[in-house]
CSV table of C-alpha atoms and ligand atoms in Angstrom, one decimal:
chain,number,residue,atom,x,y,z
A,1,UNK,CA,27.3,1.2,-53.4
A,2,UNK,CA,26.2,4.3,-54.5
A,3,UNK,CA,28.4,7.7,-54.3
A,4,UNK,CA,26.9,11.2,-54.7
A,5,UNK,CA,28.7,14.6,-53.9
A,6,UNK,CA,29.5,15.6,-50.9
A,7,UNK,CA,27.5,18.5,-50.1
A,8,UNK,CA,24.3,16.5,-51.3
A,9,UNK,CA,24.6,14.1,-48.3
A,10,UNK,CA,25.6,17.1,-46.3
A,11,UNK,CA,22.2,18.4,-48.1
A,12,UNK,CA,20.6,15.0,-46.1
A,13,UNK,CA,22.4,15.7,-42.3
A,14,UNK,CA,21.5,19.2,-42.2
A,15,UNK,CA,18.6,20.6,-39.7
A,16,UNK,CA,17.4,24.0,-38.6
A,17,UNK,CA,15.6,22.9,-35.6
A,18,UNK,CA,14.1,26.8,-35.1
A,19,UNK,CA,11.1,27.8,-36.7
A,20,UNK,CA,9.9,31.3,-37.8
A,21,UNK,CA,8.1,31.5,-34.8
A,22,UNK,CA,10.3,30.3,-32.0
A,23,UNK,CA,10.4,32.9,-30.4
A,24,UNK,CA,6.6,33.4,-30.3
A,25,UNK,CA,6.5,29.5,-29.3
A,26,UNK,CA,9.1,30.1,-26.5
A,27,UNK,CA,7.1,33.2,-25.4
A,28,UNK,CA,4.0,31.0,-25.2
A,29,UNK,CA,5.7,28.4,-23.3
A,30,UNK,CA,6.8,30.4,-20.4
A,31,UNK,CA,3.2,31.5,-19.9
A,32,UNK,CA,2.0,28.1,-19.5
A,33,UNK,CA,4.7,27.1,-17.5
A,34,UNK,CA,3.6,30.0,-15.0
A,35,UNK,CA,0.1,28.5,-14.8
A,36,UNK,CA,1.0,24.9,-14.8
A,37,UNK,CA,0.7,22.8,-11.3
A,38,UNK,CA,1.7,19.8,-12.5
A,39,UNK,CA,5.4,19.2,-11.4
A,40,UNK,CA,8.0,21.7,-10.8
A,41,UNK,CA,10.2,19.9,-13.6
A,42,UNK,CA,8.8,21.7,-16.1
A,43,UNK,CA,10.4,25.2,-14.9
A,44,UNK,CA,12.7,26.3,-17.4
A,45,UNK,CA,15.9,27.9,-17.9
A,46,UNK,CA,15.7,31.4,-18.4
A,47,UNK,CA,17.2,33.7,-20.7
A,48,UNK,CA,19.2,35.2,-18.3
A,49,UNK,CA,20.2,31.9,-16.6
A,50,UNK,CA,21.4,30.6,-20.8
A,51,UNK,CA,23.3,33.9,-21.0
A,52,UNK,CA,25.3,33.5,-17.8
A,53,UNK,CA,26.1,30.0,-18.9
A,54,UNK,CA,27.9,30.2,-22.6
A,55,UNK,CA,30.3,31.7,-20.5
A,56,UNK,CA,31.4,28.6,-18.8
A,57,UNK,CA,34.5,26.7,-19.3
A,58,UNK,CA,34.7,24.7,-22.0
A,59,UNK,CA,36.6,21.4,-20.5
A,60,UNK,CA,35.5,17.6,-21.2
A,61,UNK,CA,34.7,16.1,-17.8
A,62,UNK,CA,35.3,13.0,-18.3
A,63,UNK,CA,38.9,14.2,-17.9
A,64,UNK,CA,38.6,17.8,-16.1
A,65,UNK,CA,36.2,20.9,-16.7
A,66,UNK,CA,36.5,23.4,-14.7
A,67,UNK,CA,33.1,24.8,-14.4
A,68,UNK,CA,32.0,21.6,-13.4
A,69,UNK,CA,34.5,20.9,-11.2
A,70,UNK,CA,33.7,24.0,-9.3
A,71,UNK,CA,30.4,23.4,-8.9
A,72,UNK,CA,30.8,19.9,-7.6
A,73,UNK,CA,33.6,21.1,-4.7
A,74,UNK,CA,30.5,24.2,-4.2
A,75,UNK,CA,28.3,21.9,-3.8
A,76,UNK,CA,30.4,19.3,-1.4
A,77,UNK,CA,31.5,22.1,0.9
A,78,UNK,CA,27.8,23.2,1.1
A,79,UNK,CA,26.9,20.0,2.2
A,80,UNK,CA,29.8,19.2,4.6
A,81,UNK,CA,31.1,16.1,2.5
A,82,UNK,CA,34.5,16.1,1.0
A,83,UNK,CA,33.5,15.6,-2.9
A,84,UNK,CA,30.7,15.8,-5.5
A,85,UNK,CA,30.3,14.9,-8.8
A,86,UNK,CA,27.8,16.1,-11.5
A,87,UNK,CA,25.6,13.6,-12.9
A,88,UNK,CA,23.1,13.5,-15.5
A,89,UNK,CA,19.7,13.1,-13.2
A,90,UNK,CA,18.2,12.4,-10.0
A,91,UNK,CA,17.5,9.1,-10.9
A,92,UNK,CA,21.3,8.5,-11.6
A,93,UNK,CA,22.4,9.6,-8.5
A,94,UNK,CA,20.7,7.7,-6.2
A,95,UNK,CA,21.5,4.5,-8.5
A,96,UNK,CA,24.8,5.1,-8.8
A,97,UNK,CA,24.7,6.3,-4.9
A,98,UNK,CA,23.5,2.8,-4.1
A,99,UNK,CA,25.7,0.7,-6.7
A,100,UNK,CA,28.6,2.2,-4.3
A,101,UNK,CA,27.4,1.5,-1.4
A,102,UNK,CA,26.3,-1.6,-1.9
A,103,UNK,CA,29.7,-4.6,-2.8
A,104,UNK,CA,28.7,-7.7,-2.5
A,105,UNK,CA,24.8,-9.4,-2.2
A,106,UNK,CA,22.6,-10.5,-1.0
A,107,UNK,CA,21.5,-7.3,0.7
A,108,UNK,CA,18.6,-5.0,0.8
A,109,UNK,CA,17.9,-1.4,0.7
A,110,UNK,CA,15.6,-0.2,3.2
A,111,UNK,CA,13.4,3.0,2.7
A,112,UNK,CA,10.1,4.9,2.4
A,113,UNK,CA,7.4,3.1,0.8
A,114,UNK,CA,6.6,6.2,-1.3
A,115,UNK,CA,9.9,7.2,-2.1
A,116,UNK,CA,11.9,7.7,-5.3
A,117,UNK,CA,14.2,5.3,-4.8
A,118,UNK,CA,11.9,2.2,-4.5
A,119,UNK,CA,8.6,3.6,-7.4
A,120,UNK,CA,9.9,6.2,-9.6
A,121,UNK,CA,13.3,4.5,-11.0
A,122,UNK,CA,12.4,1.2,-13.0
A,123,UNK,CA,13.4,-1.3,-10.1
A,124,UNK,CA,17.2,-0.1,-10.5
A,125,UNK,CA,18.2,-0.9,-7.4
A,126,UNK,CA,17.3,-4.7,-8.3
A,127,UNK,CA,18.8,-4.0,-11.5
A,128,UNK,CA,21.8,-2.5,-11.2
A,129,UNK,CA,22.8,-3.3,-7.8
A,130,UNK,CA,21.2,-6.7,-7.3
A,131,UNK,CA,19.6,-5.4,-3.7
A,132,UNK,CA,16.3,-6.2,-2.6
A,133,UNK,CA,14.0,-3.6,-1.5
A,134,UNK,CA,12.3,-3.1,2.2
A,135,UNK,CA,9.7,-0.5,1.3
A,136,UNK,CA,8.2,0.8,5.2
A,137,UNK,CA,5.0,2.2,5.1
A,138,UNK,CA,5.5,5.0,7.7
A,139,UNK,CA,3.6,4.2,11.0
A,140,UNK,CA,2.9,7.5,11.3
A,141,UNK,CA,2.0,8.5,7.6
A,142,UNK,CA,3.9,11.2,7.4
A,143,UNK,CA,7.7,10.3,7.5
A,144,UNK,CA,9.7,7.2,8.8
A,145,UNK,CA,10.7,6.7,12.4
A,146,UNK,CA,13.2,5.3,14.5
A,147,UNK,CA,11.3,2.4,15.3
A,148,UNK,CA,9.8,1.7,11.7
A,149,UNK,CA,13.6,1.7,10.7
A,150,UNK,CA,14.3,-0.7,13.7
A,151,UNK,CA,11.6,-3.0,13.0
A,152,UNK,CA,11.7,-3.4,9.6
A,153,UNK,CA,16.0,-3.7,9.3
A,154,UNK,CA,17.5,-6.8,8.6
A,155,UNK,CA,20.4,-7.5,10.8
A,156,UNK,CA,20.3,-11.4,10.8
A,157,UNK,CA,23.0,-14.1,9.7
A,158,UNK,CA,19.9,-16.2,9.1
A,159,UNK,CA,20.5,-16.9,5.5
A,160,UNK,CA,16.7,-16.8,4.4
A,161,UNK,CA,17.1,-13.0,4.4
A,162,UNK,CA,18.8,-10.3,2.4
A,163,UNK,CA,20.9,-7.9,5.3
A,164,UNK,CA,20.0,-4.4,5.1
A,165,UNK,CA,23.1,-2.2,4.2
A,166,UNK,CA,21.7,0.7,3.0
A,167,UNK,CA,19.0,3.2,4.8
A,168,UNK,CA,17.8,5.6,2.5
A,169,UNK,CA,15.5,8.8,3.3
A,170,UNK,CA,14.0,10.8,1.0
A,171,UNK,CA,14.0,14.8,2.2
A,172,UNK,CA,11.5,16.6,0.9
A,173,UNK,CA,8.9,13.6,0.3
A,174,UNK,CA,6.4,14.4,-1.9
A,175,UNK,CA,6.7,17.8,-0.3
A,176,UNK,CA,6.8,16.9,3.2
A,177,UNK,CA,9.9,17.2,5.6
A,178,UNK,CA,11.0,14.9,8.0
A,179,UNK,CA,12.1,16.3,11.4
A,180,UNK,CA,15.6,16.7,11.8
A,181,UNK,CA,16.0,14.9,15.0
A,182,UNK,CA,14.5,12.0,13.6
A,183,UNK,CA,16.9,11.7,11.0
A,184,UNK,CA,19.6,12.1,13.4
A,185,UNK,CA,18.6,9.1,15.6
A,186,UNK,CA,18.0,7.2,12.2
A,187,UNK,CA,21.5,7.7,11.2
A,188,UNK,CA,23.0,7.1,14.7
A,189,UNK,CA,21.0,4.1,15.0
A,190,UNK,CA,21.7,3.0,11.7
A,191,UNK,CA,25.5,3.9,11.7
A,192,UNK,CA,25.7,1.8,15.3
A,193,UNK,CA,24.9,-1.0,13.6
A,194,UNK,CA,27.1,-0.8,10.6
A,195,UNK,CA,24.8,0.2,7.8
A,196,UNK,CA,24.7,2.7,5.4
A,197,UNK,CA,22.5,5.9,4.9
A,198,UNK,CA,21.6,7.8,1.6
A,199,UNK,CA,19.3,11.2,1.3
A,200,UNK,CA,17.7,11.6,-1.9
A,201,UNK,CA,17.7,15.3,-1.4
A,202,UNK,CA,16.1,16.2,-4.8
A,203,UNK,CA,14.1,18.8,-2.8
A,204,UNK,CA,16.6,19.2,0.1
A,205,UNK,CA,16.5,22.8,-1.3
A,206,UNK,CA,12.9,23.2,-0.1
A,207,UNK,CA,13.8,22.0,3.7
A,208,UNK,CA,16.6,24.7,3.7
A,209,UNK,CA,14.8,27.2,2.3
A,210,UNK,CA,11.4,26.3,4.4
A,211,UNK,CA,13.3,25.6,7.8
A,212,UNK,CA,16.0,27.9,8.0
A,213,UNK,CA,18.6,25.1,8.4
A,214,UNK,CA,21.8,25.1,7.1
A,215,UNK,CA,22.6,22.3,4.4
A,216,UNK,CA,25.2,21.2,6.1
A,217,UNK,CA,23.6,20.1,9.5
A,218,UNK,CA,20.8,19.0,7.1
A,219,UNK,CA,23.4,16.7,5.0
A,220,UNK,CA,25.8,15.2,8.1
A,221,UNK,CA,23.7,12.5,9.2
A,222,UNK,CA,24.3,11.0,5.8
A,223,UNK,CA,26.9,9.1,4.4
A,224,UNK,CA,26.1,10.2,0.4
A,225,UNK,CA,23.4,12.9,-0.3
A,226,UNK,CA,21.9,13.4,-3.7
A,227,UNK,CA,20.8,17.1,-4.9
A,228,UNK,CA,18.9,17.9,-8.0
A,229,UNK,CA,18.9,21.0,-9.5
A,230,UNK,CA,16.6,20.4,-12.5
A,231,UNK,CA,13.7,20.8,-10.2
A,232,UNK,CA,12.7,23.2,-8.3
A,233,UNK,CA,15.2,25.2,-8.6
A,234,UNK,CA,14.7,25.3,-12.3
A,235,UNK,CA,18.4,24.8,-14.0
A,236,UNK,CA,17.9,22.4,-17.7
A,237,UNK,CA,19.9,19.2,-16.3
A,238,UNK,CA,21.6,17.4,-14.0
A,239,UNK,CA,21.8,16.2,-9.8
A,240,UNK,CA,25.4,16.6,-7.7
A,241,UNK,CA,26.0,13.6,-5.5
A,242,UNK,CA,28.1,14.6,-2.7
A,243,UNK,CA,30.0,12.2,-0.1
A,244,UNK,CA,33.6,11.5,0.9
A,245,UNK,CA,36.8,11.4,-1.6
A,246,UNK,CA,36.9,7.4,-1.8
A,247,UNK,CA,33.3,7.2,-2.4
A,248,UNK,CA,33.2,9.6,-5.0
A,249,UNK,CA,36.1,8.0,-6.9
A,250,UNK,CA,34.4,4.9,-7.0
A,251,UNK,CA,31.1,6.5,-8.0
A,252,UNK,CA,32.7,8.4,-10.9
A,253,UNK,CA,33.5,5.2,-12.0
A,254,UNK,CA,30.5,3.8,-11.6
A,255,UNK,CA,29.0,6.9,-13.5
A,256,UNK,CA,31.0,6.0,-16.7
A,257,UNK,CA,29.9,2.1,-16.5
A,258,UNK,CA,26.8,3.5,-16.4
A,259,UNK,CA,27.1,6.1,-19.6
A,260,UNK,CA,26.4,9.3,-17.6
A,261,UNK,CA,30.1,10.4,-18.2
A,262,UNK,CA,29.0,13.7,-20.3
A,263,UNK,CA,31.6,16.0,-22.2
A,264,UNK,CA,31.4,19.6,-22.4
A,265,UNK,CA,29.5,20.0,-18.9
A,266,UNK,CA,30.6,23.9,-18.5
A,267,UNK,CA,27.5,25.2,-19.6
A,268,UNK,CA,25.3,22.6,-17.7
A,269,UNK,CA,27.5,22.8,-14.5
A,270,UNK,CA,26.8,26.6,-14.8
A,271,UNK,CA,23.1,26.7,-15.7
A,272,UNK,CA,23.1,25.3,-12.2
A,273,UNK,CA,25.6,27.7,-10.5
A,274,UNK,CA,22.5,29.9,-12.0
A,275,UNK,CA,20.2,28.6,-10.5
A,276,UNK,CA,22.1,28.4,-7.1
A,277,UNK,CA,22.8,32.1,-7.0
A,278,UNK,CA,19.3,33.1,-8.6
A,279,UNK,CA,16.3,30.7,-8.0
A,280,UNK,CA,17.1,29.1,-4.7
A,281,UNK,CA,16.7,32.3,-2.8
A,282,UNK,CA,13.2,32.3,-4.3
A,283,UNK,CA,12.1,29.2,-2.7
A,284,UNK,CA,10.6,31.4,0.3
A,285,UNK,CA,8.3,33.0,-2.0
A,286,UNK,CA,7.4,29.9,-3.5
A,287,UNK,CA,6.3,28.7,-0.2
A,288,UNK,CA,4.1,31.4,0.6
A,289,UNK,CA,2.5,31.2,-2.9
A,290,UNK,CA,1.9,27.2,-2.0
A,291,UNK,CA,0.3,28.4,1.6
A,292,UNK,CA,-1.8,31.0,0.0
A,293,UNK,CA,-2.8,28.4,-2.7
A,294,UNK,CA,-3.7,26.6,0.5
A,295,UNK,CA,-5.2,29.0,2.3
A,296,UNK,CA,-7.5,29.7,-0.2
A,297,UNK,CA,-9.1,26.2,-1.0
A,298,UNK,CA,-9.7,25.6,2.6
A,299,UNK,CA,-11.6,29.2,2.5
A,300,UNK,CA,-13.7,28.2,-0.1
A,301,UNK,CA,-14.4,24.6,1.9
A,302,UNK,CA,-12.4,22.5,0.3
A,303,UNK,CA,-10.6,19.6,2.5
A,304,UNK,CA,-6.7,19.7,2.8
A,305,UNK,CA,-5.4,15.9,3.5
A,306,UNK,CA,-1.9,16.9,3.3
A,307,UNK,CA,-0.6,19.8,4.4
A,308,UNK,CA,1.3,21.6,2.5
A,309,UNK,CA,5.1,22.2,4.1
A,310,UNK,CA,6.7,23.4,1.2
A,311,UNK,CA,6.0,23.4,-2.6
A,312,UNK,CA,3.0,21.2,-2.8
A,313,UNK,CA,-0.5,21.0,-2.1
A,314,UNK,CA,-1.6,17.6,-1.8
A,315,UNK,CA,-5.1,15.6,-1.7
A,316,UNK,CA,-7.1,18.7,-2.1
A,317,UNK,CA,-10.9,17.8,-2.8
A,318,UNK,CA,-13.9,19.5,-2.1
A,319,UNK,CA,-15.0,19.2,1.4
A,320,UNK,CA,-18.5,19.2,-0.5
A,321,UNK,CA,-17.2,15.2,-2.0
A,322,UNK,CA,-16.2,14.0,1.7
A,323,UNK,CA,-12.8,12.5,1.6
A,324,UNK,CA,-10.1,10.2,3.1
A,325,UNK,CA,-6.3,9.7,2.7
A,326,UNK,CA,-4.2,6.3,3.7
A,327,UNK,CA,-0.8,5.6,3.7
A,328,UNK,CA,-0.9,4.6,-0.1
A,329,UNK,CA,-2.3,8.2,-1.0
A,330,UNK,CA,-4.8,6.7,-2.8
A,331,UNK,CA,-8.2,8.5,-2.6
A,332,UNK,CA,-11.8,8.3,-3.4
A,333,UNK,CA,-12.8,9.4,-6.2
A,334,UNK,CA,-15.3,12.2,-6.1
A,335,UNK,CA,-16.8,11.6,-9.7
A,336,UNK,CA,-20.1,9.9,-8.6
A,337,UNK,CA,-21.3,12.6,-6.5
A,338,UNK,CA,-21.0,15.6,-8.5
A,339,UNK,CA,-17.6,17.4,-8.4
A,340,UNK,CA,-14.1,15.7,-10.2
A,341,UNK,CA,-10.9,15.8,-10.9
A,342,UNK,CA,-11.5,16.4,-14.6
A,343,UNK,CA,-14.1,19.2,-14.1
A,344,UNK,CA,-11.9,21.3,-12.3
A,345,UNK,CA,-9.4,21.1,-14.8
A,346,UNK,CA,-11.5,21.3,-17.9
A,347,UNK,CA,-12.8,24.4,-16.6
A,348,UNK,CA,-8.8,25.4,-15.8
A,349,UNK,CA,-8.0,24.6,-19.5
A,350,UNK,CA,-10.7,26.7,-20.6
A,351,UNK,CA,-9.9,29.7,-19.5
A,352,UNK,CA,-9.1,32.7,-21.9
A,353,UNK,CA,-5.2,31.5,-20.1
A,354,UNK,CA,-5.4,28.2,-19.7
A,355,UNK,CA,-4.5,26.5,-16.0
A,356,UNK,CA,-2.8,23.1,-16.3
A,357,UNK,CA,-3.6,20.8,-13.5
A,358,UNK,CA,-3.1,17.4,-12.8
A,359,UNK,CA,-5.8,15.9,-10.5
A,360,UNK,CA,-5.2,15.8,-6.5
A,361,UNK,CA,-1.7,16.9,-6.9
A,362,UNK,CA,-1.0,21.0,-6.9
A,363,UNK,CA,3.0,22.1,-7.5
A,364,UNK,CA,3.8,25.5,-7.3
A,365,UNK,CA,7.0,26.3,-8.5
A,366,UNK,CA,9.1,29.3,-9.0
A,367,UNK,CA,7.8,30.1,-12.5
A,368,UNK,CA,4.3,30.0,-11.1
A,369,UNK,CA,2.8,33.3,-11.1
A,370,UNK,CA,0.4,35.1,-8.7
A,371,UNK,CA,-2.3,35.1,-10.9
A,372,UNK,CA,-2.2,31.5,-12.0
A,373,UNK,CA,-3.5,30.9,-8.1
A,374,UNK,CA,-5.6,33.5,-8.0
A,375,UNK,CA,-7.4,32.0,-11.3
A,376,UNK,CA,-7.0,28.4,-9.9
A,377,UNK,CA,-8.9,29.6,-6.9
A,378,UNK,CA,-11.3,31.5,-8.4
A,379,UNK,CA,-11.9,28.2,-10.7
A,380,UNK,CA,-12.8,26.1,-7.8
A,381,UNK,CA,-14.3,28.9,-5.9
A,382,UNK,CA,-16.7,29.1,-9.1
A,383,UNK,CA,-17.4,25.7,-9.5
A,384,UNK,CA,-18.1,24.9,-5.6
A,385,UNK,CA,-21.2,28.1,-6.1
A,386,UNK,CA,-22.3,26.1,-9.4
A,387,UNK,CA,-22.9,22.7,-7.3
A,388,UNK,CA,-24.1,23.9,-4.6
A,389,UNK,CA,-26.7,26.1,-6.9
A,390,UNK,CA,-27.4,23.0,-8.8
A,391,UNK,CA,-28.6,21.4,-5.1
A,392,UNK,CA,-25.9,19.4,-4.3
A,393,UNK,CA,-25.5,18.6,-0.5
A,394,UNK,CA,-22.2,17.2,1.1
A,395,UNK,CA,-22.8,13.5,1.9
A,396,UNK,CA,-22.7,12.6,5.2
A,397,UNK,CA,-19.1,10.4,6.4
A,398,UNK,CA,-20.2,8.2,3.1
A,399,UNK,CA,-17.3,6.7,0.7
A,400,UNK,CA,-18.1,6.9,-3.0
A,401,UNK,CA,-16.4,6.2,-5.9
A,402,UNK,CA,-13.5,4.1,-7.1
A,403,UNK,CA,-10.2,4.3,-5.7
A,404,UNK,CA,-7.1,5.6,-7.9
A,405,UNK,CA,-3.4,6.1,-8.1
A,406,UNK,CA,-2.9,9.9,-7.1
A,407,UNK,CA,-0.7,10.5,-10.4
A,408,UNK,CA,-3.9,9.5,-12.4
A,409,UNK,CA,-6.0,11.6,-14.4
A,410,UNK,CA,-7.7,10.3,-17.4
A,411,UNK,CA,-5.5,7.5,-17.6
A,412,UNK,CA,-2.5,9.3,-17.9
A,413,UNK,CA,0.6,9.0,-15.7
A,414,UNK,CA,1.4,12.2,-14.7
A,415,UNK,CA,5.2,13.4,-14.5
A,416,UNK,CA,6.4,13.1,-11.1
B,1,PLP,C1,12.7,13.7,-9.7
B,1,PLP,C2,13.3,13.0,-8.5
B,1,PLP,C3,14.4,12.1,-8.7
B,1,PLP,C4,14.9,11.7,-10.0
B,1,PLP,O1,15.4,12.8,-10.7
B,1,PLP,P1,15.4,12.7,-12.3
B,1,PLP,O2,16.3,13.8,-12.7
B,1,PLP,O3,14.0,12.8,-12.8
B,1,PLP,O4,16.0,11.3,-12.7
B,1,PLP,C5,14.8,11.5,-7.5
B,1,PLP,N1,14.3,11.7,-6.3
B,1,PLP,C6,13.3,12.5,-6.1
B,1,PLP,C7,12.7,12.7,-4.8
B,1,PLP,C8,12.7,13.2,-7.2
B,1,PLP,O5,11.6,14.0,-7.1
């Protein structure tokens, strides 16, 4: 064994993570965030939102912090439930949401073919809570029904097949909202018959904020809800899962299995409190910029597949590269007759400010700025007069090209 002095190995441990130019870096950052429609995950804490939360208490929660705690009865009483408890992400909400809910299998989980829940969370239901999975493909290809819920439930003693206990919705979907009253017959149906139901409410802001409806009457048809607030409404980390006192208890427990029991919360618990106050109430601005964004493409001929309700654009292409959407969002590809993906957002990237953009998919968030649209649409707007200069005429009702995953642009998987 070898043995030095003491401040040599402290020599080894130490780090200064900042460089000379952090500031300058951070500075630069921000800009690109405002001109990047990629995902609104990337928004970031602002100054003002990291000065408000040193302030918070400085309790360890796996016990009791205050700051924390307040947010999570905030957050409960917002939603109509009895409790809430702060956890690290989305993803462990819902998992630990269903590892609750769900005692003893076989059972299944029944929910949007698209949603988070079943594509976006490394099979964890299978994992962690040994359910099976009934993914519904919408029959209207918009949200889940009443009847896809009733036709695809398991409800059988027949021992071939895993009983539904869970029906989970997912509120915004990739943007889109599902009507209220459906939901409420959902639930009522699905309560009748003794099951379950869960809203991955990542984006419930966004329904709120878009529909003028309360959280609460949003929240009661569901027996736990899940709330990020790490999207968009921009706060560094962490998702409150809200439902009654027993459930709650036995999902804090499930959170420290799971190692999402965090210590000094305070200043996480009020980075969100932040972002509460602060960036929900500019959601509504955020929507207009997306309907603008919208607004715009469709001016300058370009086909919208999927309209956008609240934050995103979806399945944009030029109308000049015909189009068509299915239930899997998967599109043509628009690359063998002139205009792409790509091309749009080379020419983005090589602006004097560079646009980031990630194929079909457009996100406006609340760091987006004015301009960033503007620029996007001028982009397209400029590239659309370039074709059509070069003698390119729209194909008529023709398919070309392969077909791809939405979230695919050069091979990369995109963030969601
Ligand atoms: C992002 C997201 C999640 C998961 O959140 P993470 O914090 O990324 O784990 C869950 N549901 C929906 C709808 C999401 O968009």
């Amino acid at each position: 064994m070898s043995t030095t002095n003491f401040s040599a190995i402290a020599d080894q441990v130490k780090l200064d993570i900042l460089s000379k130019t952090h500031a300058l870096e951070n500075a630069a950052k921000r800009k690109e965030i405002a001109r990047n429609f990629v995902s609104d995950t990337i928004t970031v804490p602002t100054e003002e939102m990291y000065a408000y939360a040193t302030l918070a208490t400085l309790g360890d929660d796996v016990y009791f912090e205050p700051s924390t705690a307040a947010l999570e009865s905030h957050v409960a009483q917002l939603t109509g439930k009895e409790a809430g408890l702060f956890v690290p992400s989305g993803t462990a909400s819902n998992q630990i949401a269903l590892r609750t809910h769900l005692k003893q299998p076989p059972y299944s989980v029944l929910c949007d073919h698209r949603s988070h829940i079943h594509k976006y969370e490394a099979g964890g239901a299978a994992f962690h809570s040994g359910a099976a999975v009934i993914a519904v493909v919408p029959s209207n290809n918009h949200h889940l029904t009443l009847q896809d819920v009733k036709d695809n439930v398991i409800l059988t003693g027949n021992i071939h097949f895993a009983p539904t206990e869970v029906v989970a919705l997912e509120n915004t979907l990739n943007g889109t909202i599902i009507p209220q009253d459906e939901i409420v017959a959902i639930s009522e149906y699905a309560h009748s018959v003794g099951l379950k139901t869960h809203l991955d409410g990542a984006r419930i802001w966004h329904v709120a904020a878009e529909t003028s409806t309360p959280l609460k009457e949003l929240c009661d048809p569901f027996d736990s809800v899940s709330l990020c607030f790490s999207k968009g409404l921009g706060a560094p980390v962490g998702s409150c899962l809200v439902g009654t006192k027993e459930f709650i208890a036995k999902a804090r427990w499930f959170r420290k299995l799971f190692g999402g029991g965090m210590r000094q919360t305070g200043i996480l618990a009020a980075s969100a409190a932040y972002a509460l106050s602060h960036n929900f109430p500019q959601l509504p601005r955020v929507h207009a910029l997306t309907k603008r964004l919208e607004a715009g493409l469709e001016e300058i001929g370009a086909k919208i597949l999927s309209r956008a309700e609240t934050c995103m654009v979806r399945l944009f292409r030029l109308a000049l590269c015909d189009a068509s959407l299915n239930a899997r969002q998967i599109f043509y590809d628009p690359s063998t007759i002139g205009v792409t993906y790509d091309e749009i957002a080379e020419r983005g990237e090589a602006l004097p400010e560079s646009l980031v953009l990630g194929g079909s998919r457009l996100v406006v968030h609340i760091q987006t700025s004015d301009a960033a649209v503007d620029d996007f649409l001028a982009t397209v707007r400029q590239l659309a007069k370039e074709k059509k200069a070069a003698g390119f005429v729209k194909p008529e009702g023709q398919v070309n090209g392969a077909v791809k995953d939405v979230y695919v642009r050069r091979g990369k998987k995109l963030a969601q």
